[in-house]
Amino acid sequence: MKAALLTPLLAALWSAPAPAGGVAGDFDYYVLSLSWQPAWCRTTGDGRDAPECDGGGGRDFVVHGLWPQHERGWPDHCDTDERDPSRRQTQAMADLMAPGLALYQWRKHGRCSGLSAAGYYAATRKAAERIAIPAAFDDLDRDLALVPAVVEEAFIEANPDLAPDGVTVTCKAEALAEVRICLTRDLEPRACAPDARRDCARPQVLMERTR
């Protein structure tokens, strides 16, 4: 094969995610994903009559998940001898995420952590509790259009141990979708690997007011 063709091929192979599946407990770090709930409610939750989207809840950033990652790619739906969580365990996560989401996150990501369901939920809670949500986004009472970097900077200001290469801001269409924070297996801040460091490229994102 000519060198001119080989170089792009190798680059494509290197950038491709690892195949789905994996061995429970075999991963390098975590991504804590925080979803901007007003945007999720408008695009998805309202159509499902999701109770967490009812007015008066005042929810802003909520936990989407805690995801085991490789330095390149990520595992999911791993085989494990650990039991699925009980209804009581998923209900106990309701202050962080909807119980149905808690179950889904366990099945897709938690099984890859090598932890029990209880241990995975405890790690998710510990990771979420160590991240301070910027005060400017608490009970946001009006829609804002912000440069994605401003959202990132607000998180770093509220959490001085975070660094720019450890925080990623994502968007969906014109709206802010998630803030993703990379953590070690011990839940300490670290840099994101290149394939998890994909910031929103839009010049501005919409942050809808909380409900």
mmCIF file of C-alpha atoms in Angstrom:
data_model
loop_
_atom_site.group_PDB
_atom_site.id
_atom_site.type_symbol
_atom_site.label_atom_id
_atom_site.label_comp_id
_atom_site.label_asym_id
_atom_site.label_seq_id
_atom_site.Cartn_x
_atom_site.Cartn_y
_atom_site.Cartn_z
ATOM 1 C CA MET A 1 0.000 0.000 0.000
ATOM 2 C CA LYS A 2 1.329 3.451 -0.858
ATOM 3 C CA ALA A 3 2.460 5.611 2.076
ATOM 4 C CA ALA A 4 0.091 8.392 1.001
ATOM 5 C CA LEU A 5 -2.850 6.026 1.528
ATOM 6 C CA LEU A 6 -1.460 4.296 4.608
ATOM 7 C CA THR A 7 -1.131 7.425 6.748
ATOM 8 C CA PRO A 8 -4.835 8.441 6.597
ATOM 9 C CA LEU A 9 -5.844 4.824 7.171
ATOM 10 C CA LEU A 10 -3.735 4.541 10.313
ATOM 11 C CA ALA A 11 -5.083 7.878 11.541
ATOM 12 C CA ALA A 12 -8.651 6.676 11.038
ATOM 13 C CA LEU A 13 -7.975 3.441 12.912
ATOM 14 C CA TRP A 14 -6.381 5.319 15.788
ATOM 15 C CA SER A 15 -9.284 7.768 16.140
ATOM 16 C CA ALA A 16 -12.018 5.126 15.947
ATOM 17 C CA PRO A 17 -13.706 4.175 19.249
ATOM 18 C CA ALA A 18 -12.986 0.804 20.743
ATOM 19 C CA PRO A 19 -15.659 -1.754 19.879
ATOM 20 C CA ALA A 20 -18.667 -2.094 22.181
ATOM 21 C CA GLY A 21 -18.405 -4.583 25.002
ATOM 22 C CA GLY A 22 -15.492 -5.042 27.341
ATOM 23 C CA VAL A 23 -14.345 -6.605 30.570
ATOM 24 C CA ALA A 24 -15.859 -5.350 33.817
ATOM 25 C CA GLY A 25 -13.306 -3.282 35.732
ATOM 26 C CA ASP A 26 -10.964 -2.865 32.749
ATOM 27 C CA PHE A 27 -10.931 0.881 32.089
ATOM 28 C CA ASP A 28 -8.684 3.891 32.637
ATOM 29 C CA TYR A 29 -10.820 6.751 33.923
ATOM 30 C CA TYR A 30 -14.356 8.090 34.271
ATOM 31 C CA VAL A 31 -16.386 10.786 32.568
ATOM 32 C CA LEU A 32 -19.031 12.414 34.750
ATOM 33 C CA SER A 33 -21.728 13.711 32.414
ATOM 34 C CA LEU A 34 -23.987 16.533 33.652
ATOM 35 C CA SER A 35 -27.011 17.276 31.485
ATOM 36 C CA TRP A 36 -28.699 20.693 31.266
ATOM 37 C CA GLN A 37 -32.200 19.528 32.116
ATOM 38 C CA PRO A 38 -34.227 22.393 30.588
ATOM 39 C CA ALA A 39 -32.841 21.540 27.139
ATOM 40 C CA TRP A 40 -33.460 17.807 27.607
ATOM 41 C CA CYS A 41 -37.012 18.497 28.711
ATOM 42 C CA ARG A 42 -37.765 20.600 25.637
ATOM 43 C CA THR A 43 -36.308 18.117 23.142
ATOM 44 C CA THR A 44 -37.178 14.810 24.816
ATOM 45 C CA GLY A 45 -38.763 14.916 28.257
ATOM 46 C CA ASP A 46 -41.851 16.932 27.384
ATOM 47 C CA GLY A 47 -42.777 14.441 24.682
ATOM 48 C CA ARG A 48 -42.590 11.651 27.258
ATOM 49 C CA ASP A 49 -44.503 13.593 29.925
ATOM 50 C CA ALA A 50 -41.464 13.090 32.141
ATOM 51 C CA PRO A 51 -42.361 14.130 35.705
ATOM 52 C CA GLU A 52 -38.951 15.728 36.221
ATOM 53 C CA CYS A 53 -39.911 18.276 33.557
ATOM 54 C CA ASP A 54 -42.948 19.579 35.451
ATOM 55 C CA GLY A 55 -42.732 23.264 36.326
ATOM 56 C CA GLY A 56 -41.503 24.276 39.744
ATOM 57 C CA GLY A 57 -38.759 21.669 40.028
ATOM 58 C CA GLY A 58 -35.990 24.183 39.431
ATOM 59 C CA ARG A 59 -33.564 21.564 38.138
ATOM 60 C CA ASP A 60 -30.541 22.794 36.220
ATOM 61 C CA PHE A 61 -27.602 20.405 35.771
ATOM 62 C CA VAL A 62 -28.496 16.802 36.567
ATOM 63 C CA VAL A 63 -26.403 13.664 36.365
ATOM 64 C CA HIS A 64 -26.611 11.865 33.049
ATOM 65 C CA GLY A 65 -24.102 9.213 33.998
ATOM 66 C CA LEU A 66 -20.674 8.155 35.205
ATOM 67 C CA TRP A 67 -18.947 6.463 32.292
ATOM 68 C CA PRO A 68 -15.856 4.237 32.388
ATOM 69 C CA GLN A 69 -13.461 5.217 29.585
ATOM 70 C CA HIS A 70 -10.342 3.843 27.931
ATOM 71 C CA GLU A 71 -7.584 6.188 26.853
ATOM 72 C CA ARG A 72 -9.024 5.500 23.404
ATOM 73 C CA GLY A 73 -12.660 4.497 23.187
ATOM 74 C CA TRP A 74 -14.867 3.154 25.930
ATOM 75 C CA PRO A 75 -16.472 -0.082 27.120
ATOM 76 C CA ASP A 76 -20.195 -0.604 27.451
ATOM 77 C CA HIS A 77 -22.677 -3.376 28.274
ATOM 78 C CA CYS A 78 -19.922 -5.430 29.899
ATOM 79 C CA ASP A 79 -20.542 -8.894 31.288
ATOM 80 C CA THR A 80 -20.506 -8.952 35.081
ATOM 81 C CA ASP A 81 -21.467 -11.315 37.871
ATOM 82 C CA GLU A 82 -22.978 -8.397 39.803
ATOM 83 C CA ARG A 83 -26.747 -8.256 40.093
ATOM 84 C CA ASP A 84 -28.846 -5.529 38.567
ATOM 85 C CA PRO A 85 -29.994 -2.913 41.089
ATOM 86 C CA SER A 86 -33.263 -3.275 42.917
ATOM 87 C CA ARG A 87 -36.117 -0.836 42.374
ATOM 88 C CA ARG A 88 -35.312 0.606 45.777
ATOM 89 C CA GLN A 89 -31.732 1.319 44.722
ATOM 90 C CA THR A 90 -32.745 3.087 41.518
ATOM 91 C CA GLN A 91 -35.434 5.075 43.347
ATOM 92 C CA ALA A 92 -32.800 6.229 45.844
ATOM 93 C CA MET A 93 -30.981 7.969 42.958
ATOM 94 C CA ALA A 94 -34.007 10.146 42.122
ATOM 95 C CA ASP A 95 -32.397 13.296 43.519
ATOM 96 C CA LEU A 96 -29.595 12.940 40.946
ATOM 97 C CA MET A 97 -31.275 11.233 37.987
ATOM 98 C CA ALA A 98 -34.580 9.632 37.056
ATOM 99 C CA PRO A 99 -34.816 6.024 38.331
ATOM 100 C CA GLY A 100 -35.284 4.698 34.793
ATOM 101 C CA LEU A 101 -32.115 6.476 33.719
ATOM 102 C CA ALA A 102 -30.288 5.121 36.761
ATOM 103 C CA LEU A 103 -31.139 1.576 35.670
ATOM 104 C CA TYR A 104 -30.129 2.262 32.069
ATOM 105 C CA GLN A 105 -26.819 3.792 33.150
ATOM 106 C CA TRP A 106 -26.039 0.738 35.277
ATOM 107 C CA ARG A 107 -26.749 -1.649 32.422
ATOM 108 C CA LYS A 108 -24.745 0.290 29.837
ATOM 109 C CA HIS A 109 -21.921 1.762 31.917
ATOM 110 C CA GLY A 110 -22.079 0.594 35.533
ATOM 111 C CA ARG A 111 -21.515 -3.050 34.631
ATOM 112 C CA CYS A 112 -18.168 -1.993 33.143
ATOM 113 C CA SER A 113 -17.008 -0.353 36.378
ATOM 114 C CA GLY A 114 -16.296 -3.653 38.117
ATOM 115 C CA LEU A 115 -18.403 -2.415 41.035
ATOM 116 C CA SER A 116 -21.661 -3.699 42.416
ATOM 117 C CA ALA A 117 -24.761 -1.684 41.564
ATOM 118 C CA ALA A 118 -24.644 -0.147 45.034
ATOM 119 C CA GLY A 119 -20.961 0.675 44.606
ATOM 120 C CA TYR A 120 -21.514 2.213 41.187
ATOM 121 C CA TYR A 121 -24.340 4.401 42.431
ATOM 122 C CA ALA A 122 -22.219 5.435 45.428
ATOM 123 C CA ALA A 123 -19.368 6.390 43.069
ATOM 124 C CA THR A 124 -21.792 8.342 40.866
ATOM 125 C CA ARG A 125 -23.070 10.224 43.892
ATOM 126 C CA LYS A 126 -19.565 10.919 45.192
ATOM 127 C CA ALA A 127 -18.451 12.197 41.772
ATOM 128 C CA ALA A 128 -21.475 14.476 41.471
ATOM 129 C CA GLU A 129 -21.090 15.827 44.991
ATOM 130 C CA ARG A 130 -17.498 16.839 44.453
ATOM 131 C CA ILE A 131 -18.424 19.118 41.514
ATOM 132 C CA ALA A 132 -19.882 22.515 42.404
ATOM 133 C CA ILE A 133 -22.444 23.879 39.949
ATOM 134 C CA PRO A 134 -21.636 27.535 39.155
ATOM 135 C CA ALA A 135 -23.909 29.861 41.112
ATOM 136 C CA ALA A 136 -24.779 31.772 37.924
ATOM 137 C CA PHE A 137 -26.621 28.710 36.598
ATOM 138 C CA ASP A 138 -28.603 27.987 39.751
ATOM 139 C CA ASP A 139 -32.309 28.808 39.343
ATOM 140 C CA LEU A 140 -31.605 30.492 36.016
ATOM 141 C CA ASP A 141 -34.623 32.742 35.493
ATOM 142 C CA ARG A 142 -34.126 33.706 31.839
ATOM 143 C CA ASP A 143 -32.780 32.201 28.635
ATOM 144 C CA LEU A 144 -29.117 32.930 27.957
ATOM 145 C CA ALA A 145 -26.990 32.684 24.827
ATOM 146 C CA LEU A 146 -23.397 31.983 25.858
ATOM 147 C CA VAL A 147 -20.103 31.098 24.219
ATOM 148 C CA PRO A 148 -19.410 27.437 25.155
ATOM 149 C CA ALA A 149 -16.043 28.449 26.594
ATOM 150 C CA VAL A 150 -17.835 30.695 29.086
ATOM 151 C CA VAL A 151 -19.735 27.692 30.459
ATOM 152 C CA GLU A 152 -16.450 25.803 30.755
ATOM 153 C CA GLU A 153 -14.761 28.740 32.489
ATOM 154 C CA ALA A 154 -17.642 29.022 34.961
ATOM 155 C CA PHE A 155 -17.149 25.393 36.002
ATOM 156 C CA ILE A 156 -13.404 25.874 36.379
ATOM 157 C CA GLU A 157 -13.940 29.006 38.484
ATOM 158 C CA ALA A 158 -16.375 27.113 40.730
ATOM 159 C CA ASN A 159 -14.019 24.094 40.870
ATOM 160 C CA PRO A 160 -10.414 25.376 40.889
ATOM 161 C CA ASP A 161 -8.941 21.875 40.729
ATOM 162 C CA LEU A 162 -10.435 21.379 37.253
ATOM 163 C CA ALA A 163 -8.397 22.260 34.169
ATOM 164 C CA PRO A 164 -9.614 23.247 30.679
ATOM 165 C CA ASP A 165 -8.556 19.927 29.156
ATOM 166 C CA GLY A 166 -10.559 18.092 31.818
ATOM 167 C CA VAL A 167 -13.909 19.736 31.001
ATOM 168 C CA THR A 168 -15.894 19.374 27.782
ATOM 169 C CA VAL A 169 -19.038 21.311 26.825
ATOM 170 C CA THR A 170 -21.356 19.646 24.305
ATOM 171 C CA CYS A 171 -24.364 20.958 22.416
ATOM 172 C CA LYS A 172 -27.330 19.587 20.519
ATOM 173 C CA ALA A 173 -28.535 21.821 17.711
ATOM 174 C CA GLU A 174 -28.489 25.340 19.171
ATOM 175 C CA ALA A 175 -28.777 24.344 22.832
ATOM 176 C CA LEU A 176 -26.315 23.427 25.551
ATOM 177 C CA ALA A 177 -26.531 19.675 26.095
ATOM 178 C CA GLU A 178 -23.961 18.553 28.657
ATOM 179 C CA VAL A 179 -20.871 19.406 30.623
ATOM 180 C CA ARG A 180 -18.549 16.390 30.864
ATOM 181 C CA ILE A 181 -15.833 16.211 33.482
ATOM 182 C CA CYS A 182 -13.008 13.685 33.405
ATOM 183 C CA LEU A 183 -12.026 11.984 36.650
ATOM 184 C CA THR A 184 -9.553 9.318 37.660
ATOM 185 C CA ARG A 185 -10.728 5.955 38.915
ATOM 186 C CA ASP A 186 -10.382 7.543 42.375
ATOM 187 C CA LEU A 187 -12.666 10.377 41.223
ATOM 188 C CA GLU A 188 -9.936 13.015 41.150
ATOM 189 C CA PRO A 189 -9.833 15.528 38.270
ATOM 190 C CA ARG A 190 -7.686 14.606 35.280
ATOM 191 C CA ALA A 191 -7.311 15.493 31.603
ATOM 192 C CA CYS A 192 -9.729 13.952 29.131
ATOM 193 C CA ALA A 193 -8.306 11.684 26.461
ATOM 194 C CA PRO A 194 -8.490 13.208 22.965
ATOM 195 C CA ASP A 195 -11.601 11.302 21.891
ATOM 196 C CA ALA A 196 -13.533 12.589 24.916
ATOM 197 C CA ARG A 197 -12.373 16.170 24.406
ATOM 198 C CA ARG A 198 -14.849 17.295 21.758
ATOM 199 C CA ASP A 199 -16.178 20.720 22.652
ATOM 200 C CA CYS A 200 -19.234 22.225 20.995
ATOM 201 C CA ALA A 201 -18.085 24.130 17.910
ATOM 202 C CA ARG A 202 -21.013 26.568 17.836
ATOM 203 C CA PRO A 203 -20.192 30.238 18.515
ATOM 204 C CA GLN A 204 -23.004 30.341 21.100
ATOM 205 C CA VAL A 205 -25.279 27.908 22.895
ATOM 206 C CA LEU A 206 -28.717 28.477 24.341
ATOM 207 C CA MET A 207 -29.168 27.863 28.045
ATOM 208 C CA GLU A 208 -32.900 27.788 28.648
ATOM 209 C CA ARG A 209 -34.215 28.978 31.977
ATOM 210 C CA THR A 210 -34.974 26.426 34.662
ATOM 211 C CA ARG A 211 -38.591 25.474 35.192
#
